[in-house]
Tab-separated table of C-alpha atoms in Angstrom:
chain	number	residue	atom	x	y	z
A	1	MET	CA	0.000	0.000	0.000
A	2	THR	CA	1.380	3.388	-1.032
A	3	LYS	CA	2.050	5.580	1.989
A	4	TYR	CA	2.947	8.763	0.171
A	5	THR	CA	0.792	11.509	-1.333
A	6	LYS	CA	1.287	13.316	-4.637
A	7	THR	CA	0.599	16.975	-5.394
A	8	TYR	CA	0.833	18.306	-8.940
A	9	TYR	CA	1.145	22.081	-9.462
A	10	GLU	CA	-0.102	22.520	-13.009
A	11	HIS	CA	0.771	26.229	-13.346
A	12	VAL	CA	4.496	25.482	-12.896
A	13	ASP	CA	4.469	21.816	-14.016
A	14	GLU	CA	6.003	20.625	-10.733
A	15	THR	CA	5.179	17.476	-8.757
A	16	VAL	CA	5.840	17.028	-5.042
A	17	TYR	CA	5.556	13.743	-3.157
A	18	LYS	CA	5.217	13.559	0.623
A	19	GLN	CA	5.438	10.799	3.203
A	20	VAL	CA	5.363	11.099	6.980
A	21	MET	CA	7.462	8.333	8.520
A	22	ASP	CA	6.203	6.354	11.505
A	23	ASN	CA	8.508	8.344	13.801
A	24	GLY	CA	7.047	11.670	12.603
A	25	LEU	CA	9.760	12.715	10.146
A	26	GLN	CA	8.273	14.531	7.137
A	27	VAL	CA	9.933	13.681	3.818
A	28	TYR	CA	9.234	15.526	0.563
A	29	ILE	CA	10.529	14.567	-2.872
A	30	ILE	CA	10.415	17.294	-5.516
A	31	ASP	CA	10.459	15.530	-8.860
A	32	LYS	CA	13.023	16.881	-11.318
A	33	SER	CA	12.887	14.225	-14.030
A	34	GLY	CA	15.869	14.241	-16.349
A	35	TYR	CA	18.125	16.144	-13.951
A	36	ASN	CA	21.554	14.650	-13.344
A	37	LYS	CA	22.210	16.371	-10.017
A	38	LYS	CA	20.348	15.376	-6.857
A	39	PHE	CA	20.030	17.622	-3.821
A	40	ALA	CA	19.078	16.794	-0.225
A	41	THR	CA	18.403	18.914	2.842
A	42	TYR	CA	17.788	17.649	6.366
A	43	THR	CA	16.446	20.459	8.511
A	44	THR	CA	15.431	20.866	12.125
A	45	LYS	CA	13.058	23.552	13.380
A	46	TYR	CA	15.785	24.807	15.681
A	47	GLY	CA	17.504	28.145	15.362
A	48	SER	CA	19.431	30.776	17.256
A	49	THR	CA	16.321	32.142	18.990
A	50	ASP	CA	15.546	28.841	20.732
A	51	ASN	CA	17.408	29.525	23.963
A	52	HIS	CA	14.444	29.360	26.376
A	53	PHE	CA	12.120	26.378	26.008
A	54	LYS	CA	10.141	23.672	27.707
A	55	SER	CA	10.648	20.019	26.829
A	56	GLY	CA	8.550	17.432	28.615
A	57	ASP	CA	7.898	18.879	32.053
A	58	LYS	CA	11.175	20.825	32.336
A	59	VAL	CA	12.008	24.414	31.389
A	60	TYR	CA	15.505	25.223	30.138
A	61	ASN	CA	17.562	28.373	29.609
A	62	VAL	CA	20.655	27.571	27.569
A	63	PRO	CA	23.583	29.756	26.423
A	64	ASP	CA	23.210	31.730	23.202
A	65	GLY	CA	24.824	30.198	20.129
A	66	ILE	CA	24.102	26.511	20.809
A	67	ALA	CA	22.200	25.880	17.546
A	68	HIS	CA	25.185	27.150	15.530
A	69	PHE	CA	27.609	25.277	17.798
A	70	LEU	CA	25.679	22.049	17.226
A	71	GLU	CA	25.792	22.624	13.464
A	72	HIS	CA	29.594	22.722	13.652
A	73	LYS	CA	29.876	19.681	15.905
A	74	MET	CA	27.557	17.390	13.933
A	75	PHE	CA	30.264	16.987	11.252
A	76	ASP	CA	32.842	15.951	13.866
A	77	LYS	CA	32.490	12.262	14.733
A	78	GLU	CA	34.644	9.726	16.545
A	79	SER	CA	35.591	8.287	13.153
A	80	GLY	CA	36.694	11.662	11.791
A	81	ASP	CA	35.459	14.612	9.757
A	82	VAL	CA	32.245	13.820	7.861
A	83	PHE	CA	32.956	16.595	5.322
A	84	THR	CA	35.857	14.477	4.090
A	85	LYS	CA	33.639	11.423	3.698
A	86	PHE	CA	31.105	13.344	1.627
A	87	SER	CA	33.902	14.559	-0.606
A	88	GLU	CA	35.308	11.047	-1.022
A	89	MET	CA	31.890	9.909	-2.285
A	90	GLY	CA	31.622	12.746	-4.801
A	91	ALA	CA	29.208	14.939	-2.832
A	92	SER	CA	29.400	18.617	-1.939
A	93	ALA	CA	28.102	19.114	1.615
A	94	ASN	CA	27.301	22.174	3.707
A	95	ALA	CA	25.141	23.422	6.579
A	96	PHE	CA	23.738	26.672	7.944
A	97	THR	CA	21.933	28.025	10.983
A	98	SER	CA	19.345	30.824	10.941
A	99	VAL	CA	17.041	32.312	13.564
A	100	ASP	CA	14.515	29.491	13.180
A	101	ARG	CA	16.227	26.465	11.613
A	102	THR	CA	19.411	24.483	11.130
A	103	SER	CA	19.852	22.762	7.789
A	104	TYR	CA	22.322	20.124	6.602
A	105	LEU	CA	22.609	19.547	2.876
A	106	PHE	CA	24.506	17.978	0.035
A	107	SER	CA	24.394	17.704	-3.733
A	108	ALA	CA	25.659	14.756	-5.747
A	109	THR	CA	25.513	13.163	-9.179
A	110	GLU	CA	26.613	9.743	-7.919
A	111	ASN	CA	26.408	7.523	-4.820
A	112	PHE	CA	23.227	9.287	-3.709
A	113	GLU	CA	21.932	6.602	-1.339
A	114	GLU	CA	25.347	6.249	0.294
A	115	ASN	CA	25.543	10.020	0.776
A	116	LEU	CA	21.974	10.173	2.068
A	117	THR	CA	22.769	7.453	4.620
A	118	LEU	CA	25.837	9.417	5.670
A	119	LEU	CA	23.714	12.568	6.047
A	120	MET	CA	21.073	10.823	8.139
A	121	ASN	CA	23.598	9.114	10.404
A	122	MET	CA	25.557	12.330	10.838
A	123	VAL	CA	22.496	14.339	11.874
A	124	GLU	CA	20.790	11.646	13.943
A	125	ILE	CA	23.694	10.258	15.958
A	126	PRO	CA	25.374	12.826	18.241
A	127	TYR	CA	28.948	12.539	19.431
A	128	PHE	CA	30.267	15.143	21.850
A	129	THR	CA	33.118	14.999	24.363
A	130	PRO	CA	34.323	17.716	26.773
A	131	GLU	CA	37.645	17.830	24.938
A	132	LYS	CA	36.050	18.328	21.514
A	133	VAL	CA	33.642	20.931	22.919
A	134	ASP	CA	36.538	22.916	24.416
A	135	LYS	CA	38.352	22.783	21.088
A	136	GLU	CA	35.251	24.014	19.242
A	137	ILE	CA	34.831	26.877	21.722
A	138	GLY	CA	38.266	28.097	20.692
A	139	ILE	CA	37.429	27.811	16.987
A	140	ILE	CA	34.108	29.676	17.269
A	141	ASN	CA	35.656	32.326	19.520
A	142	GLU	CA	38.141	33.120	16.746
A	143	GLU	CA	35.260	33.229	14.248
A	144	ILE	CA	33.360	35.692	16.465
A	145	LYS	CA	36.443	37.908	16.921
A	146	MET	CA	37.030	37.960	13.176
A	147	TYR	CA	33.481	39.091	12.477
A	148	GLN	CA	33.662	41.775	15.166
A	149	ASP	CA	36.268	43.530	13.018
A	150	ASN	CA	34.154	43.269	9.844
A	151	PRO	CA	32.433	46.660	9.248
A	152	GLY	CA	29.462	45.269	7.308
A	153	TYR	CA	28.823	42.535	9.852
A	154	ARG	CA	29.116	44.917	12.788
A	155	LEU	CA	26.843	47.462	11.114
A	156	TYR	CA	24.105	44.884	10.597
A	157	HIS	CA	24.241	43.435	14.099
A	158	GLU	CA	24.518	46.795	15.839
A	159	THR	CA	21.412	47.873	13.903
A	160	LEU	CA	19.504	44.807	15.094
A	161	ASN	CA	20.633	45.495	18.665
A	162	SER	CA	19.547	49.112	18.327
A	163	MET	CA	16.115	48.118	17.056
A	164	TYR	CA	15.282	45.220	19.349
A	165	GLU	CA	15.231	45.432	23.131
A	166	ASN	CA	14.268	41.899	24.188
A	167	SER	CA	13.848	39.804	21.058
A	168	PRO	CA	16.425	37.041	20.547
A	169	VAL	CA	16.517	37.847	16.806
A	170	ALA	CA	19.113	40.493	17.709
A	171	ILE	CA	21.437	37.873	19.196
A	172	ASP	CA	24.346	36.912	16.971
A	173	ILE	CA	23.656	33.432	15.581
A	174	ALA	CA	27.160	32.398	16.666
A	175	GLY	CA	26.562	33.684	20.208
A	176	THR	CA	29.048	35.809	22.141
A	177	LEU	CA	32.475	35.114	23.573
A	178	GLU	CA	30.834	34.870	27.002
A	179	SER	CA	27.912	32.617	26.009
A	180	ILE	CA	30.074	30.237	23.971
A	181	SER	CA	32.397	29.687	26.918
A	182	GLU	CA	29.441	28.351	28.944
A	183	ILE	CA	28.489	25.595	26.482
A	184	THR	CA	29.075	22.026	27.629
A	185	ALA	CA	28.650	18.586	26.058
A	186	GLU	CA	25.574	18.173	28.285
A	187	HIS	CA	23.986	21.280	26.719
A	188	LEU	CA	24.621	19.860	23.250
A	189	TYR	CA	23.122	16.469	24.065
A	190	LEU	CA	20.069	18.149	25.625
A	191	CYS	CA	19.416	20.371	22.606
A	192	HIS	CA	20.075	17.559	20.148
A	193	GLU	CA	17.654	15.235	21.940
A	194	THR	CA	15.041	17.998	22.127
A	195	PHE	CA	15.212	19.627	18.703
A	196	TYR	CA	16.608	16.854	16.511
A	197	ALA	CA	13.634	14.617	17.282
A	198	PRO	CA	12.204	13.167	14.032
A	199	ASP	CA	8.852	14.940	14.358
A	200	ASN	CA	10.670	18.297	14.596
A	201	MET	CA	12.566	17.725	11.349
A	202	VAL	CA	11.928	17.797	7.604
A	203	MET	CA	13.833	16.161	4.757
A	204	ILE	CA	13.595	17.559	1.235
A	205	LEU	CA	14.971	15.787	-1.833
A	206	ALA	CA	15.047	17.420	-5.262
A	207	GLY	CA	16.062	15.547	-8.392
A	208	ASP	CA	15.243	12.566	-10.576
A	209	PHE	CA	14.249	9.730	-8.227
A	210	ASP	CA	12.470	6.410	-8.224
A	211	ILE	CA	9.850	7.788	-5.841
A	212	GLU	CA	8.652	4.607	-4.151
A	213	ALA	CA	12.127	3.104	-3.855
A	214	THR	CA	13.511	6.305	-2.338
A	215	PHE	CA	10.739	6.561	0.248
A	216	ASN	CA	11.229	2.881	1.090
A	217	PHE	CA	14.969	3.437	1.492
A	218	ILE	CA	14.412	6.320	3.936
A	219	GLU	CA	11.639	4.443	5.753
A	220	THR	CA	13.898	1.411	6.291
A	221	HIS	CA	16.560	3.642	7.781
A	222	GLN	CA	14.125	5.523	10.023
A	223	ASN	CA	12.519	2.302	11.292
A	224	LYS	CA	15.916	1.183	12.602
A	225	ARG	CA	16.230	4.254	14.815
A	226	PRO	CA	15.408	4.002	18.525
A	227	THR	CA	11.783	4.772	19.342
A	228	THR	CA	11.288	8.374	20.425
A	229	THR	CA	8.472	10.183	22.180
A	230	PRO	CA	6.839	13.206	20.492
A	231	SER	CA	9.079	16.251	20.883
A	232	ASN	CA	6.375	18.432	22.521
A	233	ILE	CA	8.538	21.576	22.515
A	234	GLU	CA	7.221	24.841	23.934
A	235	ARG	CA	9.252	27.932	23.049
A	236	PHE	CA	9.289	31.078	25.176
A	237	LEU	CA	9.898	34.454	23.539
A	238	PRO	CA	10.090	37.662	25.585
A	239	GLU	CA	7.601	40.411	24.810
A	240	GLU	CA	9.069	43.029	22.499
A	241	PRO	CA	7.989	46.700	22.812
A	242	TYR	CA	7.085	48.639	19.687
A	243	GLY	CA	9.712	51.357	20.026
A	244	VAL	CA	13.330	50.940	19.002
A	245	SER	CA	15.866	50.322	21.756
A	246	CYS	CA	18.283	53.050	20.582
A	247	TYR	CA	17.695	55.808	18.012
A	248	ASN	CA	21.278	56.765	17.192
A	249	GLN	CA	24.583	54.967	17.570
A	250	GLU	CA	28.098	55.514	16.273
A	251	ILE	CA	31.000	53.066	16.280
A	252	GLN	CA	34.546	53.426	15.007
A	253	LEU	CA	36.243	50.780	12.878
A	254	GLN	CA	38.867	50.483	10.158
A	255	VAL	CA	36.884	52.080	7.295
A	256	THR	CA	37.810	54.812	4.857
A	257	THR	CA	34.243	55.979	4.148
A	258	PRO	CA	31.481	56.098	6.781
A	259	LYS	CA	28.790	53.419	6.545
A	260	VAL	CA	25.247	53.966	7.771
A	261	MET	CA	22.309	51.612	8.223
A	262	LEU	CA	18.737	52.568	9.053
A	263	GLY	CA	16.496	50.014	10.725
A	264	PHE	CA	12.757	50.704	10.573
A	265	LYS	CA	11.180	48.449	13.168
A	266	SER	CA	7.732	46.940	12.963
A	267	LEU	CA	6.508	44.028	15.029
A	268	PRO	CA	5.105	40.687	13.862
A	269	ASP	CA	1.333	40.848	14.117
A	270	ASP	CA	-1.429	38.261	13.957
A	271	ALA	CA	-1.166	37.959	10.163
A	272	ASP	CA	-1.332	34.417	8.818
A	273	SER	CA	1.414	32.958	6.639
A	274	HIS	CA	-0.374	33.957	3.417
A	275	LEU	CA	-0.603	37.617	4.435
A	276	ARG	CA	2.999	37.632	5.664
A	277	SER	CA	4.194	36.261	2.322
A	278	LYS	CA	2.040	38.728	0.404
A	279	ARG	CA	3.257	41.661	2.475
A	280	ASP	CA	6.847	40.525	2.011
A	281	ALA	CA	6.508	40.501	-1.790
A	282	ALA	CA	4.502	43.753	-1.884
A	283	MET	CA	7.124	45.538	0.211
A	284	LEU	CA	9.793	44.355	-2.216
A	285	PHE	CA	7.820	46.015	-5.018
A	286	ALA	CA	7.128	49.178	-3.021
A	287	LEU	CA	10.710	49.694	-1.866
A	288	ASP	CA	12.043	49.091	-5.372
A	289	MET	CA	9.530	51.569	-6.804
A	290	VAL	CA	10.575	54.243	-4.298
A	291	PHE	CA	14.300	53.605	-3.915
A	292	GLY	CA	15.302	51.363	-6.835
A	293	GLU	CA	17.678	52.453	-9.580
A	294	GLN	CA	14.790	53.398	-11.892
A	295	SER	CA	13.351	55.772	-9.304
A	296	SER	CA	13.667	59.560	-9.533
A	297	TYR	CA	14.491	59.619	-5.820
A	298	TYR	CA	17.458	57.315	-6.423
A	299	GLU	CA	18.725	59.456	-9.298
A	300	ASP	CA	18.427	62.626	-7.197
A	301	LEU	CA	20.293	61.147	-4.209
A	302	LEU	CA	22.958	59.772	-6.533
A	303	GLU	CA	23.486	63.066	-8.364
A	304	ARG	CA	23.800	64.934	-5.065
A	305	GLY	CA	26.459	62.508	-3.827
A	306	ILE	CA	24.359	61.333	-0.857
A	307	ILE	CA	24.397	57.721	-2.062
A	308	ASP	CA	26.508	55.641	-4.427
A	309	ASP	CA	26.072	52.184	-5.928
A	310	SER	CA	26.573	50.600	-2.476
A	311	PHE	CA	23.051	51.750	-1.518
A	312	ASN	CA	20.788	48.792	-0.723
A	313	PHE	CA	17.512	48.090	1.017
A	314	SER	CA	15.519	45.082	2.174
A	315	TYR	CA	12.352	44.098	3.960
A	316	GLN	CA	12.227	40.985	6.102
A	317	GLU	CA	9.157	39.394	7.626
A	318	ASP	CA	8.441	36.061	9.205
A	319	ASN	CA	6.815	34.926	12.433
A	320	LEU	CA	9.727	36.381	14.462
A	321	VAL	CA	10.897	39.418	12.490
A	322	ARG	CA	9.425	42.401	10.687
A	323	HIS	CA	11.658	45.288	9.702
A	324	THR	CA	13.082	47.332	6.834
A	325	LEU	CA	16.811	47.988	6.455
A	326	MET	CA	18.603	50.566	4.300
A	327	ALA	CA	22.377	50.981	4.093
A	328	VAL	CA	25.013	52.895	2.174
A	329	GLU	CA	28.611	54.084	2.235
A	330	THR	CA	28.517	57.875	2.260
A	331	GLU	CA	30.396	60.928	3.425
A	332	HIS	CA	27.026	62.362	4.453
A	333	PRO	CA	25.411	59.812	6.830
A	334	GLU	CA	23.259	62.368	8.671
A	335	THR	CA	21.978	63.858	5.415
A	336	PHE	CA	21.246	60.343	4.121
A	337	THR	CA	19.059	59.666	7.168
A	338	GLN	CA	17.216	62.977	6.800
A	339	GLU	CA	16.590	62.452	3.096
A	340	ILE	CA	15.326	58.872	3.467
A	341	ILE	CA	12.845	59.965	6.132
A	342	ARG	CA	11.758	62.936	3.978
A	343	ILE	CA	11.155	60.639	1.002
A	344	ILE	CA	9.135	58.156	3.074
A	345	LYS	CA	6.872	60.947	4.360
A	346	GLU	CA	6.470	62.344	0.859
A	347	VAL	CA	5.497	58.963	-0.591
A	348	LYS	CA	2.989	58.348	2.183
A	349	ASP	CA	1.313	61.689	1.459
A	350	SER	CA	0.982	61.111	-2.294
A	351	ASP	CA	-0.300	58.664	-4.898
A	352	PHE	CA	3.240	57.660	-5.778
A	353	PHE	CA	2.846	54.035	-6.811
A	354	SER	CA	2.336	53.237	-10.504
A	355	GLU	CA	0.236	50.433	-11.981
A	356	LYS	CA	2.470	50.257	-15.045
A	357	ARG	CA	5.587	49.844	-12.894
A	358	LEU	CA	3.843	47.270	-10.673
A	359	GLN	CA	2.937	45.101	-13.658
A	360	SER	CA	6.525	45.318	-14.900
A	361	GLN	CA	7.832	44.293	-11.466
A	362	LYS	CA	5.450	41.344	-11.345
A	363	ARG	CA	6.636	40.067	-14.719
A	364	GLU	CA	10.268	40.447	-13.682
A	365	LEU	CA	9.809	38.668	-10.336
A	366	LEU	CA	7.761	35.853	-11.872
A	367	GLY	CA	10.431	35.377	-14.522
A	368	ASP	CA	13.138	35.133	-11.847
A	369	TYR	CA	10.965	32.739	-9.847
A	370	LEU	CA	10.324	30.398	-12.774
A	371	THR	CA	14.019	30.395	-13.691
A	372	SER	CA	14.952	29.568	-10.092
A	373	LEU	CA	12.714	26.486	-10.155
A	374	ASN	CA	15.305	24.922	-12.494
A	375	SER	CA	17.756	24.786	-9.568
A	376	PRO	CA	17.302	21.792	-7.223
A	377	GLU	CA	19.261	23.717	-4.555
A	378	TYR	CA	16.936	26.706	-4.733
A	379	VAL	CA	13.802	24.590	-4.761
A	380	ALA	CA	14.801	22.437	-1.783
A	381	ASN	CA	15.950	25.353	0.380
A	382	GLN	CA	13.053	27.652	-0.461
A	383	PHE	CA	10.499	24.853	-0.132
A	384	THR	CA	11.780	24.317	3.418
A	385	LYS	CA	11.664	28.049	4.217
A	386	TYR	CA	8.065	28.403	3.042
A	387	LEU	CA	7.038	25.153	4.727
A	388	PHE	CA	8.373	26.274	8.117
A	389	ASP	CA	6.440	29.525	7.793
A	390	GLY	CA	3.229	27.645	6.993
A	391	ALA	CA	3.256	28.613	3.322
A	392	ASP	CA	3.838	26.932	-0.042
A	393	LEU	CA	6.644	27.800	-2.474
A	394	TYR	CA	4.424	26.905	-5.418
A	395	GLU	CA	1.712	29.397	-4.443
A	396	VAL	CA	4.103	32.307	-5.096
A	397	PRO	CA	2.785	33.098	-8.636
A	398	GLU	CA	-0.817	33.352	-7.393
A	399	LEU	CA	0.321	35.469	-4.469
A	400	ILE	CA	2.325	37.842	-6.684
A	401	ASN	CA	-0.535	38.265	-9.152
A	402	SER	CA	-2.919	39.132	-6.312
A	403	ILE	CA	-0.926	42.207	-5.197
A	404	THR	CA	-2.580	45.547	-5.994
A	405	LEU	CA	-1.558	49.201	-5.841
A	406	ASP	CA	-3.714	49.567	-2.731
A	407	ASP	CA	-1.676	46.753	-1.144
A	408	LEU	CA	1.563	48.578	-1.899
A	409	LYS	CA	0.339	51.794	-0.333
A	410	GLU	CA	-1.197	50.087	2.696
A	411	PHE	CA	1.785	47.872	3.426
A	412	PHE	CA	4.324	50.655	2.827
A	413	ASN	CA	2.428	53.047	5.106
A	414	ASN	CA	1.923	50.480	7.863
A	415	SER	CA	5.271	48.686	7.716
A	416	ILE	CA	7.617	51.686	7.741
A	417	ASP	CA	7.280	54.091	10.652
A	418	GLU	CA	9.697	56.941	10.037
A	419	MET	CA	9.480	57.830	13.740
A	420	ASN	CA	10.515	54.331	14.810
A	421	VAL	CA	13.941	54.042	13.256
A	422	SER	CA	17.446	53.254	14.471
A	423	SER	CA	20.436	54.851	12.792
A	424	VAL	CA	23.850	53.225	13.170
A	425	ILE	CA	26.955	54.828	11.681
A	426	VAL	CA	30.362	53.203	11.326
A	427	LYS	CA	33.000	55.936	11.131
A	428	PRO	CA	36.764	55.834	10.612
A	429	HIS	CA	38.947	55.987	13.705
A	430	ASP	CA	39.773	59.531	14.798
């Protein structure tokens, strides 16, 4: 009896198969018939913000940076470095940690089942010793120190710290020198047992597979694992006030030209995943229309020497984060701030947004989206991202087409509060 389900997305000609294993692990296969390369991700719903949680009947507070620390340590086994083993079998492996997930991945054109077994064993079987933990503390400490001297990195994280007062999204994913020094093997085993439980994880495969045989292969492996109880994780997030924590901050680093970043803080609201995704795309359109290279505002700021081609902007929204960032290298950081705020007010008080430009943006974004679907890496990673936020990667075209000019104006007006902004400037040493 077939245990998996099949979903066909006619508008993009994509087929996705899903099976939930007996232990709760969700496995998706995205069919890419005819592709030579196969791609796999194994992801846990565990990120840098998960430092205060309840598992079973116990509540835990653990040092910042453990999710990232675990990511590093999962490749280090008693038998040696797993990276080397992937390479020996012709696979390219990697991993990353974000605020809400840790993902392990590889791509290969050969020995796929052997590499998939290696991936599953690596992620599922922990191996930590006090000696190896102490060694890793030293390695990550050097990584943290290196980034502290990086102007772009410091600018971004100081902006987050200036915006957010309590939210763990402002915590460096790697932790701090102080928090890392507190991590023990016991912490790692606790967090692995809690967050690497099968029902808290998702596996995504993208490529040309024998669907039933691949599910059976994974099922056989999962059935050999020790029986686990449902993860039953409760996460605790501190309440975050609306206002920014700090309006203005200056730091001095080894730069020749000052760098400035503006952080316009909003707070996640009760919007569902569909509205969050729609607002995210609409804000991309709105910001590009106001500040993109085809905008008259951009041309004016450029001609006056207030910005150069380093100017960039972004909007980020998920269930933990909602803010707009703008950054540039400029000799006039204070003027840049004043002008950006002036432009935002001006746009809010006018009928600035254009239907013709919106339709052009939609075509451009849909074209990029459809092209990206040809990449197994993109599909697997983005499918996971949308899945964890309660959305569907393949609903993006419908979502984009549904955006109106009224949406742009409403979301721009409500998502950017020019009175609730942090300004961080990195200046050269005196």
